PDB file of C-alpha atoms in Angstrom:
ATOM      1  CA  UNK A   1      19.613  12.777 -12.752  1.00 53.00           C
ATOM      2  CA  UNK A   2      19.286  15.855 -10.537  1.00 58.00           C
ATOM      3  CA  UNK A   3      21.248  14.067  -7.846  1.00 62.00           C
ATOM      4  CA  UNK A   4      24.285  13.593 -10.097  1.00 66.00           C
ATOM      5  CA  UNK A   5      24.185  17.214 -11.176  1.00 68.00           C
ATOM      6  CA  UNK A   6      24.176  18.406  -7.561  1.00 66.00           C
ATOM      7  CA  UNK A   7      26.881  15.956  -6.602  1.00 64.00           C
ATOM      8  CA  UNK A   8      29.337  17.089  -9.285  1.00 70.00           C
ATOM      9  CA  UNK A   9      28.443  20.762  -9.594  1.00 70.00           C
ATOM     10  CA  UNK A  10      31.099  23.095  -8.271  1.00 69.00           C
ATOM     11  CA  UNK A  11      30.133  26.318  -6.512  1.00 67.00           C
ATOM     12  CA  UNK A  12      30.849  29.511  -8.394  1.00 64.00           C
ATOM     13  CA  UNK A  13      33.895  31.447  -7.323  1.00 73.00           C
ATOM     14  CA  UNK A  14      33.105  34.462  -5.185  1.00 79.00           C
ATOM     15  CA  UNK A  15      34.833  36.700  -7.723  1.00 84.00           C
ATOM     16  CA  UNK A  16      32.294  35.735 -10.398  1.00 87.00           C
ATOM     17  CA  UNK A  17      29.398  36.843  -8.205  1.00 89.00           C
ATOM     18  CA  UNK A  18      31.125  40.147  -7.441  1.00 91.00           C
ATOM     19  CA  UNK A  19      31.710  40.659 -11.198  1.00 92.00           C
ATOM     20  CA  UNK A  20      28.020  40.148 -11.935  1.00 92.00           C
ATOM     21  CA  UNK A  21      26.942  42.554  -9.189  1.00 93.00           C
ATOM     22  CA  UNK A  22      29.463  45.188 -10.335  1.00 92.00           C
ATOM     23  CA  UNK A  23      28.239  44.878 -13.917  1.00 93.00           C
ATOM     24  CA  UNK A  24      24.633  45.235 -12.755  1.00 94.00           C
ATOM     25  CA  UNK A  25      25.590  48.356 -10.798  1.00 93.00           C
ATOM     26  CA  UNK A  26      27.247  49.902 -13.849  1.00 92.00           C
ATOM     27  CA  UNK A  27      24.258  49.080 -16.056  1.00 92.00           C
ATOM     28  CA  UNK A  28      21.896  50.673 -13.527  1.00 94.00           C
ATOM     29  CA  UNK A  29      23.665  54.031 -13.732  1.00 93.00           C
ATOM     30  CA  UNK A  30      21.979  56.810 -15.687  1.00 93.00           C
ATOM     31  CA  UNK A  31      23.590  58.444 -18.698  1.00 91.00           C
ATOM     32  CA  UNK A  32      24.213  61.607 -16.674  1.00 93.00           C
ATOM     33  CA  UNK A  33      26.049  59.623 -13.974  1.00 93.00           C
ATOM     34  CA  UNK A  34      28.187  57.922 -16.599  1.00 91.00           C
ATOM     35  CA  UNK A  35      29.038  61.264 -18.201  1.00 91.00           C
ATOM     36  CA  UNK A  36      29.996  62.719 -14.812  1.00 94.00           C
ATOM     37  CA  UNK A  37      32.638  60.089 -14.160  1.00 91.00           C
ATOM     38  CA  UNK A  38      33.645  59.717 -17.809  1.00 92.00           C
ATOM     39  CA  UNK A  39      32.961  56.054 -18.585  1.00 91.00           C
ATOM     40  CA  UNK A  40      31.320  54.533 -21.639  1.00 91.00           C
ATOM     41  CA  UNK A  41      29.333  51.279 -21.886  1.00 90.00           C
ATOM     42  CA  UNK A  42      32.222  49.669 -23.788  1.00 92.00           C
ATOM     43  CA  UNK A  43      34.330  50.065 -20.627  1.00 92.00           C
ATOM     44  CA  UNK A  44      31.846  48.225 -18.380  1.00 92.00           C
ATOM     45  CA  UNK A  45      33.390  44.719 -18.564  1.00 92.00           C
ATOM     46  CA  UNK A  46      36.877  46.016 -17.799  1.00 93.00           C
ATOM     47  CA  UNK A  47      35.689  48.187 -14.931  1.00 92.00           C
ATOM     48  CA  UNK A  48      33.535  45.389 -13.478  1.00 92.00           C
ATOM     49  CA  UNK A  49      36.521  43.004 -13.651  1.00 91.00           C
ATOM     50  CA  UNK A  50      38.659  45.530 -11.755  1.00 91.00           C
ATOM     51  CA  UNK A  51      35.914  46.040  -9.179  1.00 90.00           C
ATOM     52  CA  UNK A  52      35.519  42.294  -8.592  1.00 87.00           C
ATOM     53  CA  UNK A  53      39.215  41.739  -7.921  1.00 85.00           C
ATOM     54  CA  UNK A  54      39.280  44.318  -5.130  1.00 75.00           C
TER      55      UNK A  54
END
């Protein structure tokens, strides 16, 4: 069955990988860093989406 899964699986779009790495970068920031640039954790998905499009 692994063969069929590999045969029909589509590769992830590059944008999705960039979104995940941007979100990981935002989550790795300290609270002081977040306060310096004025973002809140609720803004992370929106900011990561904007970062991945660029």
